[in-house]
PDB file of C-alpha atoms in Angstrom:
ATOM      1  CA  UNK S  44       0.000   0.000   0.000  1.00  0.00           C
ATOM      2  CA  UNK S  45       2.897   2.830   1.136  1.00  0.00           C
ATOM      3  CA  UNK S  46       4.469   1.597  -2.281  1.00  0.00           C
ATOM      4  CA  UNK S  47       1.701   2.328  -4.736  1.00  0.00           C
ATOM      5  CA  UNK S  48       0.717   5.474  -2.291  1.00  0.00           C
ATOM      6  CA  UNK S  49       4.660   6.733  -2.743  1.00  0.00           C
ATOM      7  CA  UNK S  50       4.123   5.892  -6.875  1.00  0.00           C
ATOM      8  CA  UNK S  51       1.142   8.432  -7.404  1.00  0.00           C
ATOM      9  CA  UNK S  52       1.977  10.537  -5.322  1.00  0.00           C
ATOM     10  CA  UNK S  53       5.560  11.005  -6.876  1.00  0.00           C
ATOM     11  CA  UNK S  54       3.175  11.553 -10.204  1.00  0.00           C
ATOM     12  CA  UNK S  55       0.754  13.894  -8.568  1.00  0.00           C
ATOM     13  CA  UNK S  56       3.641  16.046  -7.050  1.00  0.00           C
ATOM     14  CA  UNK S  57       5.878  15.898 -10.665  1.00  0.00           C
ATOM     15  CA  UNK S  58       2.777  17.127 -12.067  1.00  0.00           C
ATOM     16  CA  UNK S  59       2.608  19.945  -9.496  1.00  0.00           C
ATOM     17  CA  UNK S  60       6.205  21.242  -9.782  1.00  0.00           C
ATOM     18  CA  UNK S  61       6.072  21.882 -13.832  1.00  0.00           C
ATOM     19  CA  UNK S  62       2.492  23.195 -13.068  1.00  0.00           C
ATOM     20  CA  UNK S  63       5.217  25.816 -10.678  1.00  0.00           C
ATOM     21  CA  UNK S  64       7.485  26.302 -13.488  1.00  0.00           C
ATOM     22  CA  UNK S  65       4.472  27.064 -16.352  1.00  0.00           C
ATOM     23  CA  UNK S  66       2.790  29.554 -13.885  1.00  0.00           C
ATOM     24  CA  UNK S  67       6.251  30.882 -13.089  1.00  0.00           C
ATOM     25  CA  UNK S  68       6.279  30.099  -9.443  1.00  0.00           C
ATOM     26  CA  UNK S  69       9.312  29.091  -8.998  1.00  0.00           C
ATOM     27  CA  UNK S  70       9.768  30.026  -5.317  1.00  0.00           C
ATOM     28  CA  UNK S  71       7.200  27.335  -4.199  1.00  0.00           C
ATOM     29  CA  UNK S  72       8.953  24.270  -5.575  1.00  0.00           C
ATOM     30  CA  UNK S  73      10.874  24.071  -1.985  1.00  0.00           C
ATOM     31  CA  UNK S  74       7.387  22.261  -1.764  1.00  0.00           C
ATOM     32  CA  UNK S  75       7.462  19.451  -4.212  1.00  0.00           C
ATOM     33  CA  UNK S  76      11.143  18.904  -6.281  1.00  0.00           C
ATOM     34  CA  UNK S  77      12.929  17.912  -3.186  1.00  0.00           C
ATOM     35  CA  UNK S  78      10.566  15.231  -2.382  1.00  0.00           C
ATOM     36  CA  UNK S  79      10.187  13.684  -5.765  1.00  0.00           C
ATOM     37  CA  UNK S  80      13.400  11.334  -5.387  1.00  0.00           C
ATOM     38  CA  UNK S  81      12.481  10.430  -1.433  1.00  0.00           C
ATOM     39  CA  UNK S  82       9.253   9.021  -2.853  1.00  0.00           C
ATOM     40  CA  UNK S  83      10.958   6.966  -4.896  1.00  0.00           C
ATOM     41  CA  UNK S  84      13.241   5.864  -2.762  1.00  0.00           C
ATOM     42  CA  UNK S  85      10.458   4.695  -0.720  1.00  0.00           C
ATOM     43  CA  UNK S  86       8.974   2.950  -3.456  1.00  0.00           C
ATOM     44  CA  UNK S  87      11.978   0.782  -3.996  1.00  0.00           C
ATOM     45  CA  UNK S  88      12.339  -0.048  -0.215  1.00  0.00           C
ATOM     46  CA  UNK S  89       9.018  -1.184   0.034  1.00  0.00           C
ATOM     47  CA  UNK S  90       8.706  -3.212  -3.130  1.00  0.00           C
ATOM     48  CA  UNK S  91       7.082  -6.654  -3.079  1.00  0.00           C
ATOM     49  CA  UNK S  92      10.369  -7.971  -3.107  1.00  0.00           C
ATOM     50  CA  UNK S  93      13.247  -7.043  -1.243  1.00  0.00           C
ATOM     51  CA  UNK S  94      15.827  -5.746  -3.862  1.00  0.00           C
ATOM     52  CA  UNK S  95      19.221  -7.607  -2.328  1.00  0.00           C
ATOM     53  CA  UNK S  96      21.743  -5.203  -0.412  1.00  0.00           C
ATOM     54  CA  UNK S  97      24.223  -5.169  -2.904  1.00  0.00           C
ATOM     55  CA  UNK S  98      22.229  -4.241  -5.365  1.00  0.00           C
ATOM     56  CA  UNK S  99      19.821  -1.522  -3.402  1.00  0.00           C
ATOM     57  CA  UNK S 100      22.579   0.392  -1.729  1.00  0.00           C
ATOM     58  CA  UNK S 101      23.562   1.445  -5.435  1.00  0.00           C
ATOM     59  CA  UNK S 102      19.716   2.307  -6.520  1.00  0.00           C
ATOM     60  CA  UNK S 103      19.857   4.073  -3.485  1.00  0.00           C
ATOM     61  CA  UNK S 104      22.478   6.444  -3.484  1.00  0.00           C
ATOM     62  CA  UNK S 105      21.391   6.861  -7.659  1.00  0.00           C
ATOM     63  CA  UNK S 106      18.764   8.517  -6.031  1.00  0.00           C
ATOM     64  CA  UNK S 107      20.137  10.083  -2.616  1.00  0.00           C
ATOM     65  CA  UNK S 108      22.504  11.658  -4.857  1.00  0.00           C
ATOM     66  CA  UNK S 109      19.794  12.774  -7.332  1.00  0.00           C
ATOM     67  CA  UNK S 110      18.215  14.463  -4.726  1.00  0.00           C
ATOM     68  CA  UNK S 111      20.651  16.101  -3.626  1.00  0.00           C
ATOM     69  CA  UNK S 112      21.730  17.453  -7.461  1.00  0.00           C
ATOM     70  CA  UNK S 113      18.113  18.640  -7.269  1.00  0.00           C
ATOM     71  CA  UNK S 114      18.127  20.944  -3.923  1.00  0.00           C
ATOM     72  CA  UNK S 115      21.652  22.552  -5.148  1.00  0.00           C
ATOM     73  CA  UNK S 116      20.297  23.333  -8.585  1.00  0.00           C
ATOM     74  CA  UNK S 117      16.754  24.645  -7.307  1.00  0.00           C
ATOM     75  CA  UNK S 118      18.554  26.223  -4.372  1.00  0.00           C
ATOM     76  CA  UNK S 119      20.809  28.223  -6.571  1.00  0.00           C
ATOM     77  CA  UNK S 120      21.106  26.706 -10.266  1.00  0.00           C
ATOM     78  CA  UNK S 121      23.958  29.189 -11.447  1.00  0.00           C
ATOM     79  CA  UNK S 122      26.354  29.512  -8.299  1.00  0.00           C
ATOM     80  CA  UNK S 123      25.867  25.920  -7.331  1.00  0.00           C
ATOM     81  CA  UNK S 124      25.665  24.383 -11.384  1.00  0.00           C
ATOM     82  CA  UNK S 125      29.218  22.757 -10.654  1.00  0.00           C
ATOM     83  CA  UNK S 126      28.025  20.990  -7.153  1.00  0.00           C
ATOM     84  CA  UNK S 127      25.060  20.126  -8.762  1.00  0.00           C
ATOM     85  CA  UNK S 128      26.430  18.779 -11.969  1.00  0.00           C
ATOM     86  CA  UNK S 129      28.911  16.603  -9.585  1.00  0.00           C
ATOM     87  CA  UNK S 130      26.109  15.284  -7.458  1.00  0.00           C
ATOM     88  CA  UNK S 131      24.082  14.294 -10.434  1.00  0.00           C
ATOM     89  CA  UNK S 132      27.653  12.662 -11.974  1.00  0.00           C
ATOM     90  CA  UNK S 133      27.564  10.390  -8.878  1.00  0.00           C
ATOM     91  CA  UNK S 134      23.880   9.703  -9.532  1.00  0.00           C
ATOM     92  CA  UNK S 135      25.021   8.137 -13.061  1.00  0.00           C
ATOM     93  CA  UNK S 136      27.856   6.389 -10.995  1.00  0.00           C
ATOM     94  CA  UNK S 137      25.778   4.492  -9.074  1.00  0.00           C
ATOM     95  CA  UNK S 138      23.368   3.832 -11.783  1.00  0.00           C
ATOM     96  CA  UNK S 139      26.028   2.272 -13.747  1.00  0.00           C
ATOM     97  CA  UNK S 140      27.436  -0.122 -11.148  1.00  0.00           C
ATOM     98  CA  UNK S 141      24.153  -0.790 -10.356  1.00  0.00           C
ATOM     99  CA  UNK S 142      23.083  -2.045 -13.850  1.00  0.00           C
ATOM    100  CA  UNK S 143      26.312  -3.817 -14.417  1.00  0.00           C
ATOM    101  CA  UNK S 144      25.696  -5.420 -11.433  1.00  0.00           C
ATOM    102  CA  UNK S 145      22.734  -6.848 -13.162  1.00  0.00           C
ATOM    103  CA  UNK S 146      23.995  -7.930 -16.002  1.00  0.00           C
ATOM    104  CA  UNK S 147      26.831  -9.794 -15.084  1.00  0.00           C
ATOM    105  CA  UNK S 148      24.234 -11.939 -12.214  1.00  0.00           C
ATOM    106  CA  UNK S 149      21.773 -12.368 -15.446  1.00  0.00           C
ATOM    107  CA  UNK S 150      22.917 -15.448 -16.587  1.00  0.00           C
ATOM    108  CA  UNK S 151      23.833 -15.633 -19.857  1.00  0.00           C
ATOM    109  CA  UNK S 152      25.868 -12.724 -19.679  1.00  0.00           C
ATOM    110  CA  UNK S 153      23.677 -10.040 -22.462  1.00  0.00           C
ATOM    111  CA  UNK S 154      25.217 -10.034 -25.455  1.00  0.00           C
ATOM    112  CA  UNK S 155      26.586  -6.769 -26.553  1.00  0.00           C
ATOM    113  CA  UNK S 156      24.246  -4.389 -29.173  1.00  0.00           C
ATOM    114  CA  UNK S 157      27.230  -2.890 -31.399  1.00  0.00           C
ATOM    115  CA  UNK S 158      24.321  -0.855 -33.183  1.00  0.00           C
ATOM    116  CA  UNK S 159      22.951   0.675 -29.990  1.00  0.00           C
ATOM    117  CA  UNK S 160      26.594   1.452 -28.593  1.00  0.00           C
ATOM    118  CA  UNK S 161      27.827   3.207 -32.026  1.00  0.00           C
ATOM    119  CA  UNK S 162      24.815   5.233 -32.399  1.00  0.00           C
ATOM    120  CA  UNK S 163      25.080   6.362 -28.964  1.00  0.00           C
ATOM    121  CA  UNK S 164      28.399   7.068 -28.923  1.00  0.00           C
ATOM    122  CA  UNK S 165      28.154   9.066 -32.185  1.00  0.00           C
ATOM    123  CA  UNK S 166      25.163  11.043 -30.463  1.00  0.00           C
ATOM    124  CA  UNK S 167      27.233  11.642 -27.614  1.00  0.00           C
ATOM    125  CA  UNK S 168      30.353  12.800 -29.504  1.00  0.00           C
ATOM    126  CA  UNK S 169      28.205  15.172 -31.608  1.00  0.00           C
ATOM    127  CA  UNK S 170      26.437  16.771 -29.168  1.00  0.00           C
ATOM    128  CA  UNK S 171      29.925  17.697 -27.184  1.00  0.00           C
ATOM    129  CA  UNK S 172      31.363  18.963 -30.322  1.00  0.00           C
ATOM    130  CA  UNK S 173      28.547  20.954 -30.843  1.00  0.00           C
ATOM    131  CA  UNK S 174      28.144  22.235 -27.132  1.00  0.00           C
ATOM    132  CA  UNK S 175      31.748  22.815 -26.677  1.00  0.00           C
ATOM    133  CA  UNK S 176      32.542  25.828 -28.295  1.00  0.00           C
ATOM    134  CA  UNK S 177      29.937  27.627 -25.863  1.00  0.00           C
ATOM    135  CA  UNK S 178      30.952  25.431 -22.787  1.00  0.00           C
ATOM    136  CA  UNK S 179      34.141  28.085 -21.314  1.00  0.00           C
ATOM    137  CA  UNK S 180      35.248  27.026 -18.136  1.00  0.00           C
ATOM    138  CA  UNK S 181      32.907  24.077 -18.001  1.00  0.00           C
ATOM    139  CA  UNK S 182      34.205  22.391 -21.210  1.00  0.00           C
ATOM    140  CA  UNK S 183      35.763  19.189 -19.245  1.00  0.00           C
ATOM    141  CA  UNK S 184      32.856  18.718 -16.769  1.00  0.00           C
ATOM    142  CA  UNK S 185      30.555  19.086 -19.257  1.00  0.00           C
ATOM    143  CA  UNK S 186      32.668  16.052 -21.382  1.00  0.00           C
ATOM    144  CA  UNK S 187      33.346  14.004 -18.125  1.00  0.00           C
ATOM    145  CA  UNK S 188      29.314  14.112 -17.501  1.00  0.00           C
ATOM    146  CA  UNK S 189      28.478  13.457 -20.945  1.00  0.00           C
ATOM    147  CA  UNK S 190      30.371  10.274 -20.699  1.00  0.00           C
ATOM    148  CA  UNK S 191      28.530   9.288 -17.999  1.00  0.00           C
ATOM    149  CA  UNK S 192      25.344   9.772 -19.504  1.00  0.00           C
ATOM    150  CA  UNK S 193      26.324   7.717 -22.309  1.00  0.00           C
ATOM    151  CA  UNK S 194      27.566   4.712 -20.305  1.00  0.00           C
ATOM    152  CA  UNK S 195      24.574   4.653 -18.297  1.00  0.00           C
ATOM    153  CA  UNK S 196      22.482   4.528 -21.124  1.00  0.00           C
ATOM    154  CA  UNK S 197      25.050   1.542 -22.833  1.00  0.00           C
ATOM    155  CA  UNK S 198      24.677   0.058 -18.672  1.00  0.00           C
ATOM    156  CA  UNK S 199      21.321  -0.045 -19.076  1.00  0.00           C
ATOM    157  CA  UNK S 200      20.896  -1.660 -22.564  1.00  0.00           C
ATOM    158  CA  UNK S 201      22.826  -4.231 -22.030  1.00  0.00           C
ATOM    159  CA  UNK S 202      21.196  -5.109 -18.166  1.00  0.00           C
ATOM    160  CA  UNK S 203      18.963  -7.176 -19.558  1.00  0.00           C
ATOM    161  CA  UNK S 204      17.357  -9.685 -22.169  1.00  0.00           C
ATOM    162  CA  UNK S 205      14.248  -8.447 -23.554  1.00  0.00           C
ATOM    163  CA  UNK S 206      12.361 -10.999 -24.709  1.00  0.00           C
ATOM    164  CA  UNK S 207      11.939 -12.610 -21.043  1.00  0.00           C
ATOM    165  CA  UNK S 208      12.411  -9.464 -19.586  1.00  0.00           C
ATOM    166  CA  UNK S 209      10.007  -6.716 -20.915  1.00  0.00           C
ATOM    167  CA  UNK S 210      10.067  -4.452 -17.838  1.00  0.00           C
ATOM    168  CA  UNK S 211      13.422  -3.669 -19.092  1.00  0.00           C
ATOM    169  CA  UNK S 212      11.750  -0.905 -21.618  1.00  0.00           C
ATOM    170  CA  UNK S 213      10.928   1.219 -18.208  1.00  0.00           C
ATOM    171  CA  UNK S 214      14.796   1.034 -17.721  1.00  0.00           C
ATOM    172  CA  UNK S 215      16.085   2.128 -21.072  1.00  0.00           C
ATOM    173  CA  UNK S 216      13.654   4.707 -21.679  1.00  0.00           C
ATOM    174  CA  UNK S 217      14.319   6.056 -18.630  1.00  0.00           C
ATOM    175  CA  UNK S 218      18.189   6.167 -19.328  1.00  0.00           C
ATOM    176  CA  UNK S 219      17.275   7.890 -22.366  1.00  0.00           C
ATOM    177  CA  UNK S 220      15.023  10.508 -21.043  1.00  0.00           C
ATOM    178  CA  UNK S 221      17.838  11.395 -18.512  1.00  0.00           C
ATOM    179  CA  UNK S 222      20.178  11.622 -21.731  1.00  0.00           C
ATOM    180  CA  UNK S 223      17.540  14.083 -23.248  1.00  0.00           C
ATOM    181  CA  UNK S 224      16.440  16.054 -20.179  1.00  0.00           C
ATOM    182  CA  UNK S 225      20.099  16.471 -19.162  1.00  0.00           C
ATOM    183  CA  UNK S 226      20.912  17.391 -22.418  1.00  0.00           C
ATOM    184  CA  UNK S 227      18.155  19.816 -22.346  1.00  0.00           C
ATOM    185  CA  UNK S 228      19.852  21.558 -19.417  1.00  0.00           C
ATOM    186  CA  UNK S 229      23.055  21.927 -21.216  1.00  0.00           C
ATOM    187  CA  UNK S 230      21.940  23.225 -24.433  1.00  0.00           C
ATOM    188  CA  UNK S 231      19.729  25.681 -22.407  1.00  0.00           C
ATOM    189  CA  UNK S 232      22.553  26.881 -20.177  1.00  0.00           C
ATOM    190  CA  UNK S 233      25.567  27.225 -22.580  1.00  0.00           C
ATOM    191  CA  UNK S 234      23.862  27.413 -25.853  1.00  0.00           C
ATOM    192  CA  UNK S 235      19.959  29.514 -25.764  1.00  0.00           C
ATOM    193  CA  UNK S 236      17.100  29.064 -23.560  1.00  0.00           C
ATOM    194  CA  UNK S 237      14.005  26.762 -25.410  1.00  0.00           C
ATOM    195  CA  UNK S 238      10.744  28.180 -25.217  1.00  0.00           C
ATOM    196  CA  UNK S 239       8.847  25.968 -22.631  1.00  0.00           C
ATOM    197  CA  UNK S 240      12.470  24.269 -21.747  1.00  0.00           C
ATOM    198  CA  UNK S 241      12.254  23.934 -18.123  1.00  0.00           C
ATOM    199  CA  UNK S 242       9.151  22.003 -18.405  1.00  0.00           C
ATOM    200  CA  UNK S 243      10.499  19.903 -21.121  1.00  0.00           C
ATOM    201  CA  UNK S 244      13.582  19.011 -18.585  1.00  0.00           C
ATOM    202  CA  UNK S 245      11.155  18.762 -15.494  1.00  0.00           C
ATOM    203  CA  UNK S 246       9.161  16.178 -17.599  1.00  0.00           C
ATOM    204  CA  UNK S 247      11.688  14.498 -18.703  1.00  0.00           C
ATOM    205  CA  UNK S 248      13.643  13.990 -15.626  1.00  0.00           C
ATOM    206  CA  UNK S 249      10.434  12.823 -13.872  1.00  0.00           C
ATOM    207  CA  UNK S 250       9.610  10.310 -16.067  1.00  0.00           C
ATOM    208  CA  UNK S 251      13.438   8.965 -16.292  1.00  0.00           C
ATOM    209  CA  UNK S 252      13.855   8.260 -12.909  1.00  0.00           C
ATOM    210  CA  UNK S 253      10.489   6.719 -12.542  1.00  0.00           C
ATOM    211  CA  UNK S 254      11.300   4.666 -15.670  1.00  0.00           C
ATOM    212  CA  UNK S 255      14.637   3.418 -13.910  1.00  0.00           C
ATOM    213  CA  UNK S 256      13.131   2.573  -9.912  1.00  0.00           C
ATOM    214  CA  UNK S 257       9.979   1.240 -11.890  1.00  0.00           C
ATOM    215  CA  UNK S 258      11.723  -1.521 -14.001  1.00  0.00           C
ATOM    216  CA  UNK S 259      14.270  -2.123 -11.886  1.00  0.00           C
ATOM    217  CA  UNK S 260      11.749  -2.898  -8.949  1.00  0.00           C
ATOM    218  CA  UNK S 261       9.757  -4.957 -11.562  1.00  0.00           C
ATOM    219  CA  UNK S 262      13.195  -7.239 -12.384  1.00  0.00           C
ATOM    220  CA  UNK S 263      13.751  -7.636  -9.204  1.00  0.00           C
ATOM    221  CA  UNK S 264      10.270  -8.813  -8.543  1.00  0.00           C
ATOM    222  CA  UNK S 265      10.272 -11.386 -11.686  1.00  0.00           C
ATOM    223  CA  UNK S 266      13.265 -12.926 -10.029  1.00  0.00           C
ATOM    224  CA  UNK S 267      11.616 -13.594  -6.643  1.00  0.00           C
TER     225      UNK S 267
END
């Protein structure tokens, strides 16, 4: 009950904050972004199936550190972009170990999509090229996160095996919509704002770390 209670309400409240962002009330978000990632992480500790230690502590801090990313950046988004940016790295971190840690205790080990890892890694590429020229003083962070972006979404990919495990689509979109809303953030801040933007990351985000806790719960709950 507390889990599907933390689940809507994490909807109800995402809907409220870019409802604070369209009606430029910005100020009142204190009230809803910092407890979007707390109801997930509720949601995963109370899932039908405990998610083992080795593998929660990392889904965990994915989103302890995710939260934290998100009270720097709504606190003060231009002094504290760096912190932020660093918090959120560590969020991709742990999402990365995490899924890895997946795929090499899914037996057979996935087999490796050389499609899905060059077309990623020429999206990746191109978008840093592009960005970089506008990046200053932020040029490696901005790399050093992109790459982390990237190899979550390659993590994530290659967790799983599709056919026996469908709620591995809530996973990779979600890796992708944290590609796009990050990416979204970047082009906004070093390149020109997009009309409606904030919303579009807001959105986004939401749905990308829902994606992740959601399918990753739901694997963990096929296997018990």
């Amino acid at each position: 009950m507390l889990r599907s209670s933390s689940l809507l309400l994490y909807f109800l409240l995402l809907l409220a904050d870019i409802l604070l962002i369209a009606f430029h009330a910005e100020a009142y978000r204190v009230a809803t972004k910092p407890l979007l990632m707390l109801l997930l992480v509720i949601y995963a500790l109370y899932s039908n199936v405990a998610i083992p230690g080795a593998y929660r502590s990392f889904l965990l801090a994915a989103l302890l550190f995710s939260s934290l990313g998100d009270d720097l950046l709504l606190y003060d988004g231009d002094r504290l972009f760096l912190p932020g940016l660093g918090s959120f790295f560590l969020a991709h971190i742990a999402y990365i170990v995490f899924f890895l840690k997946i795929r090499y205790s899914n037996p057979p080990v996935p087999l490796c999509k050389y499609p899905y890892i060059f077309l990623n890694a020429a999206a990746a590429i191109a978008f840093i090229l592009f960005l970089a020229p506008y990046t200053g003083s932020f040029t490696w962070p901005v790399i050093l996160y992109a790459l982390a972006i990237s190899i979550n979404v390659q993590s994530t990919i290659h967790a799983f095996h599709f056919k026996r495990q469908p709620m591995a689509i809530y996973c990779v979109i979600g890796a992708v919509l944290f590609m796009i809303s990050d990416s979204l953030i970047a082009f906004q801040k070093f390149y020109q704002p997009i009309p409606g933007g904030d919303m579009l990351v807001m959105l986004t985000y939401g749905l990308a770390q829902s994606g992740l806790v959601y399918g990753s719960v739901k694997y963990f709950e096929s296997k018990g």
